Short mmCIF file of C-alpha atoms in Angstrom, two decimals:
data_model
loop_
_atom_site.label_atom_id
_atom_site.label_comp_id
_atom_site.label_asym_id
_atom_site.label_seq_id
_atom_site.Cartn_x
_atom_site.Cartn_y
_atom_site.Cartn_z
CA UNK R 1 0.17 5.75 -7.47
CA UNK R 2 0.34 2.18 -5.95
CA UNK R 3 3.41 1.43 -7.41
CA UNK R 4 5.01 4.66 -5.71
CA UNK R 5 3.69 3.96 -2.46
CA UNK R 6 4.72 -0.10 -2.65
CA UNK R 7 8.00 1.46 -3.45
CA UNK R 8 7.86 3.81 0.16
CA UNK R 9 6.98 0.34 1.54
CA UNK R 10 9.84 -1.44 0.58
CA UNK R 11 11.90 1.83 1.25
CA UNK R 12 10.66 1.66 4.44
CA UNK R 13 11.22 -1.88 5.32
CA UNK R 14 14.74 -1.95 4.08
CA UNK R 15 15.66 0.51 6.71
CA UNK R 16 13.70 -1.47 9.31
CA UNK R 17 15.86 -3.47 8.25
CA UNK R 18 19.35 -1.53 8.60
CA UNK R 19 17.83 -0.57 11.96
CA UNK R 20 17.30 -3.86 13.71
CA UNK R 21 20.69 -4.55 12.32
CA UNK R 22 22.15 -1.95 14.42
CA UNK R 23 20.06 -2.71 17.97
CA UNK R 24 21.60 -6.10 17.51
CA UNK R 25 25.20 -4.93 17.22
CA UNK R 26 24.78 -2.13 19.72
CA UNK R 27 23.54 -4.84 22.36
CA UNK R 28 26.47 -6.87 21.45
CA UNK R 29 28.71 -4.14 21.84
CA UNK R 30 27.38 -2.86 25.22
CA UNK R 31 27.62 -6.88 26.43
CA UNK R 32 31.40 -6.66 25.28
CA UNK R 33 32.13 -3.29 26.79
CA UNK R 34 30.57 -4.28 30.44
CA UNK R 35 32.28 -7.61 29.78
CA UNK R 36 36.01 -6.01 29.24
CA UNK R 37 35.48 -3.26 32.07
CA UNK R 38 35.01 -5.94 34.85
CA UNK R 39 38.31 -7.36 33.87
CA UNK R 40 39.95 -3.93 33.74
CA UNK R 41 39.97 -1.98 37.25
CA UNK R 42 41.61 0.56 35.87
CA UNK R 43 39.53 1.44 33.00
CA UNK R 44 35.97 0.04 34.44
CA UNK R 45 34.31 3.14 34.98
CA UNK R 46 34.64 4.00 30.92
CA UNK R 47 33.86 1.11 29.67
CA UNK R 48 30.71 0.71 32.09
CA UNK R 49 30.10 4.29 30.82
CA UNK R 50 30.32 3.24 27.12
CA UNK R 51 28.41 0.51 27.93
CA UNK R 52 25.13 2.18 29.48
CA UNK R 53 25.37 4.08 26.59
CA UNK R 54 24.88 1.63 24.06
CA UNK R 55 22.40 0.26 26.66
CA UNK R 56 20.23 3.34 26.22
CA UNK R 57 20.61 3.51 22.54
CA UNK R 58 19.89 -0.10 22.04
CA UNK R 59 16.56 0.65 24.03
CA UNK R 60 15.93 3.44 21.85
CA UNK R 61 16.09 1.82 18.87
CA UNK R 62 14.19 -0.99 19.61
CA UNK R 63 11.14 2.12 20.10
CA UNK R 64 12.00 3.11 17.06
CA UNK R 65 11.36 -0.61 15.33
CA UNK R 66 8.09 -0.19 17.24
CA UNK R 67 7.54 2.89 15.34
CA UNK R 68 8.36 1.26 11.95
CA UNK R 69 5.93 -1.49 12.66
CA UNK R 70 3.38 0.24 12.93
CA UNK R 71 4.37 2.30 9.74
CA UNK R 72 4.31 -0.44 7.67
CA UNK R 73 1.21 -2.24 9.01
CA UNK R 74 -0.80 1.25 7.87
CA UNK R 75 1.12 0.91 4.66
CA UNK R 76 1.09 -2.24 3.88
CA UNK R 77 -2.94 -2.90 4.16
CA UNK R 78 -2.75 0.50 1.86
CA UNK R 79 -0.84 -1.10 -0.73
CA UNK R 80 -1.96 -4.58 -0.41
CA UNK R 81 -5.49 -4.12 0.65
CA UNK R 82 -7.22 -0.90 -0.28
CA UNK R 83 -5.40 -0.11 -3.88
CA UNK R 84 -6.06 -3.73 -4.45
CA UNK R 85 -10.29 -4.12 -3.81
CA UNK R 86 -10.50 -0.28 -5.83
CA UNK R 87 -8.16 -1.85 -8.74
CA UNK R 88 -10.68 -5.15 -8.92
CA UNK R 89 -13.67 -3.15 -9.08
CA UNK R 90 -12.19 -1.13 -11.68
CA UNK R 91 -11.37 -4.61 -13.95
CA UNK R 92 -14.50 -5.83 -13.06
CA UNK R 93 -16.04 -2.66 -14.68
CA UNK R 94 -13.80 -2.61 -17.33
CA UNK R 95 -15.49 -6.42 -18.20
CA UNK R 96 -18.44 -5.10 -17.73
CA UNK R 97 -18.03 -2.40 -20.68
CA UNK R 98 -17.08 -4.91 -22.95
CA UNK R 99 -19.71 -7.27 -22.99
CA UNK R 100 -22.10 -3.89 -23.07
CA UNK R 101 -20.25 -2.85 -26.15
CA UNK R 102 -20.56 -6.56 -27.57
CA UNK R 103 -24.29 -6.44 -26.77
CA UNK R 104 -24.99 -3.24 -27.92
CA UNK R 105 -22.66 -4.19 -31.76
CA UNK R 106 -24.77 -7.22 -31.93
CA UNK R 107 -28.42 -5.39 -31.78
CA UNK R 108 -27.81 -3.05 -34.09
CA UNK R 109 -26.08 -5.74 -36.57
CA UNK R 110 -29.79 -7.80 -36.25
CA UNK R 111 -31.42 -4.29 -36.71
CA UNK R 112 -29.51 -3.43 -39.71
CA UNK R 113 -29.60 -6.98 -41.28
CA UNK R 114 -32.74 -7.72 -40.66
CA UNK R 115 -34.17 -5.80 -43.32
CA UNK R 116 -32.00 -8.09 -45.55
CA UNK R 117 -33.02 -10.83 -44.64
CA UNK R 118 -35.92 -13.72 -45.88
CA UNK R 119 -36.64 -14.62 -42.44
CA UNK R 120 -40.17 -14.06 -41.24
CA UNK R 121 -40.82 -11.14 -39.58
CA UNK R 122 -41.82 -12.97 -36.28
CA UNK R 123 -38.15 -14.97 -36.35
CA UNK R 124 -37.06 -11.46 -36.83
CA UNK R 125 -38.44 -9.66 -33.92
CA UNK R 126 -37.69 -12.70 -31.37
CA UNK R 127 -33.99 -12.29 -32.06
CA UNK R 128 -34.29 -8.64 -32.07
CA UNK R 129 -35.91 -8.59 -28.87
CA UNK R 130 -33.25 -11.32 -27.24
CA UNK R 131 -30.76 -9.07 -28.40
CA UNK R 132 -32.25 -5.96 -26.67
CA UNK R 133 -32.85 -7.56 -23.70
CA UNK R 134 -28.72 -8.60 -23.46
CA UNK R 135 -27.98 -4.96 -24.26
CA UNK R 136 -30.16 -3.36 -21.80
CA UNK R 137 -29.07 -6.24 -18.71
CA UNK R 138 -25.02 -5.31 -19.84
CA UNK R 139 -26.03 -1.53 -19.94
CA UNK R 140 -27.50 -1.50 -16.43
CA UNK R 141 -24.77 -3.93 -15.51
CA UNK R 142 -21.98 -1.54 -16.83
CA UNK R 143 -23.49 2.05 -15.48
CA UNK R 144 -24.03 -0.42 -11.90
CA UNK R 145 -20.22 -1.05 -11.80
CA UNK R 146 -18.79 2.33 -13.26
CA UNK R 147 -20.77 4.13 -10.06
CA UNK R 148 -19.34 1.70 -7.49
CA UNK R 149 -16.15 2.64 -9.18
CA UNK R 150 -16.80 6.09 -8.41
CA UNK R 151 -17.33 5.31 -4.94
CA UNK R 152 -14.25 2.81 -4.38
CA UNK R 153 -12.24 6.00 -5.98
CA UNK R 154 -13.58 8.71 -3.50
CA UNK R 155 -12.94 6.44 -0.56
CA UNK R 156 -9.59 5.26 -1.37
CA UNK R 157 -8.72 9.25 -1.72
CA UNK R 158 -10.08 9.60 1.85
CA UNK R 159 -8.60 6.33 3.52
CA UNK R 160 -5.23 6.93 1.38
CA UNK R 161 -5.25 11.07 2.71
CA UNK R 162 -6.22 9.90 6.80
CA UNK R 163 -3.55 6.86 6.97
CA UNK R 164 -0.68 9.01 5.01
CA UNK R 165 -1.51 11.49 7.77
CA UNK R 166 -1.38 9.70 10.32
CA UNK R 167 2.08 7.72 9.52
CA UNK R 168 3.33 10.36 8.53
CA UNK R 169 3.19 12.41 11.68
CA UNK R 170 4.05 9.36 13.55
CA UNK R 171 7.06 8.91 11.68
CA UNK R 172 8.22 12.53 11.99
CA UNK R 173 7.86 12.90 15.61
CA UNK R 174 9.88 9.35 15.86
CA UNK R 175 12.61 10.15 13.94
CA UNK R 176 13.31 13.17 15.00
CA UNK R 177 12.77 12.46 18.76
CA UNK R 178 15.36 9.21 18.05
CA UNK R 179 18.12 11.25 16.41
CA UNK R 180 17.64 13.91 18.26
CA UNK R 181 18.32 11.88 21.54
CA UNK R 182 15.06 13.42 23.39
CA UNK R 183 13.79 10.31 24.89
CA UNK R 184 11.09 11.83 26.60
CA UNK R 185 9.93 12.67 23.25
CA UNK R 186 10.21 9.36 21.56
CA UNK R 187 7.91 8.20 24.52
CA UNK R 188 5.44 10.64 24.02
CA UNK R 189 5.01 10.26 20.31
CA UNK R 190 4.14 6.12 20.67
CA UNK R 191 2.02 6.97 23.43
CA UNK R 192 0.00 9.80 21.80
CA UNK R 193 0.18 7.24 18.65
CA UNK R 194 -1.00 4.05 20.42
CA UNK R 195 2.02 2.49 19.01
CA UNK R 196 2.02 -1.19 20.44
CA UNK R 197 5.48 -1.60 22.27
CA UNK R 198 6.94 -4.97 21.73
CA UNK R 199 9.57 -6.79 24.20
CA UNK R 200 13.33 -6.39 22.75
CA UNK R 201 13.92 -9.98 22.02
CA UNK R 202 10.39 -9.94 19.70
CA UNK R 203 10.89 -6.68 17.82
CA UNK R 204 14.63 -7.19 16.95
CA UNK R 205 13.94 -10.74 16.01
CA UNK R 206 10.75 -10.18 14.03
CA UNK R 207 12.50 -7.80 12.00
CA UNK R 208 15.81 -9.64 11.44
CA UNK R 209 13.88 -12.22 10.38
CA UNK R 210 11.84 -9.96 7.16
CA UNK R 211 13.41 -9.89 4.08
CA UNK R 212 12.23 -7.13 1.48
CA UNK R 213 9.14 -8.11 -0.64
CA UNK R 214 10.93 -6.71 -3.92
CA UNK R 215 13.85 -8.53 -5.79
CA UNK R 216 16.13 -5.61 -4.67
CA UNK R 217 18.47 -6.21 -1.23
CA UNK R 218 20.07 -3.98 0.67
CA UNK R 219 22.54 -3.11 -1.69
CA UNK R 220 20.17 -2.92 -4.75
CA UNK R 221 17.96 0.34 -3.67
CA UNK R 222 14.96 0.75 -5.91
CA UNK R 223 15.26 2.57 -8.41
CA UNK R 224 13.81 6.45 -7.94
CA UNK R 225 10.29 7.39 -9.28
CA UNK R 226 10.22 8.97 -12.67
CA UNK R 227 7.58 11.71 -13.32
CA UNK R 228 4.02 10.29 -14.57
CA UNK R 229 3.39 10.82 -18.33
CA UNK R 230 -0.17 11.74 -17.47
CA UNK R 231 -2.35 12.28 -14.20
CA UNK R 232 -4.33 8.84 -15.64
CA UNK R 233 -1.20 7.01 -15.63
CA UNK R 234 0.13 8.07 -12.46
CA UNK R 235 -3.17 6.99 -10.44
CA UNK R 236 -3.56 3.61 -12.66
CA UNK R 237 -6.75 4.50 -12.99
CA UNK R 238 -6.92 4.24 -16.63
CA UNK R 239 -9.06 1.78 -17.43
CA UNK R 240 -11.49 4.34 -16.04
CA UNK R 241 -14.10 5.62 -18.91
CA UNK R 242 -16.77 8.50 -18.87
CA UNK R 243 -19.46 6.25 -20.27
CA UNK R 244 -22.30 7.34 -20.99
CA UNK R 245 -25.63 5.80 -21.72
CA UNK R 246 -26.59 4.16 -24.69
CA UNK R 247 -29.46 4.24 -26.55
CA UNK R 248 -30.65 2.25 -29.69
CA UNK R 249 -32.88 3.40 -32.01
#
């Protein structure tokens, strides 16, 4: 699952991308139309026409960039942040169930070869008892971990369900306000979003300036998504065991 949405995030910065590409030629454009109208009478009210128009959409798009900021901000501290501190606690417990496994293997081998062995039975007990004691702290450590897995797992369900939500809808309204030219629209949706609007000259730059995070460019898209094997798989979630535990007797 982090993988596909990494993938939306490059997705999504690539076409940031192709955008502030186009805000920069459209403000060239509408400098070069105004530019040739003033030395043509006869054709200045086009150009200065053509102009404004490339004006307007050059202003538009520059919203949209706004919009795509924010976008990937949410997404990125999704990826890079929340996937991230779930997917550590997960190793971490995945540690933690092998040195309880190793502890547990080691008190039953001094159980069973105890009763082997020449070794008084006081010598016997001690390292019986040392090894008990490492198997019960790695048990406790191991079931301690496994349930703040649990937790890190419900949360990033609920963070990862608001923030999609969120972007999502924020994204819709954008895009469809921008293409559809309803500028009123496109106004209303980073208002009711508390999108932070940046000055032209710092959102064109800032995002002529990013480069993809991913080895692919603009002509290399990603490649698509294939379909997860298994539900485990598809979360990368499966270091993830049941446990249950443990008991010697």
């Amino acid at each position: 699952m982090q993988r596909q949405y990494r993938t939306l995030l490059d997705d999504a910065r690539r076409f940031s991308l192709s955008i502030a590409k186009t805000v920069q030629i459209q403000r060239e454009f509408a400098g070069h139309l105004a530019h040739v109208g003033q030395q043509q009478p006869e054709l200045t009210g086009e150009f200065a026409c053509n102009a404004e128009l490339q004006k307007a959409a050059t202003t538009n798009g520059e919203k949209l960039l706004c919009v795509f900021e924010a976008f990937c901000g949410g997404l990125n501290t999704l990826v890079n942040q929340t996937f991230e501190d779930t997917m550590l606690t997960i190793r971490n417990m995945n540690v933690a169930r092998v040195e309880f496994d190793a502890y547990r293997k080691e008190a039953e081998s001094i159980r069973v070869t105890s009763k082997k062995s020449n070794q008084s039975d006081a010598v016997i007990q001690r390292r019986l008892d040392e090894a008990v004691t490492r198997f019960q702290i790695s048990e406790e450590n191991f079931l301690d971990m496994k349930a703040a897995v649990d937790v890190k797992i419900r949360l990033l369900h609920e963070n990862r369900v608001r923030v999609m939500q969120h972007n999502l809808s924020l994204l819709n309204n954008a895009m469809s306000a921008y293409f559809s030219g309803d500028v009123d629209k496109l106004d209303l949706t980073l208002r009711q979003f508390n999108v932070k609007i940046m000055s032209p000259h710092t959102v064109t730059s800032r995002w002529s300036k990013k480069q993809p995070n991913r080895s692919d460019s603009l002509d290399h898209p990603s490649q698509p998504i294939s379909a997860p094997k298994s539900p485990a798989k598809n979360a990368d979630l499966s270091g993830i065991s049941n446990g249950s535990r443990s008991t010697l007797h």
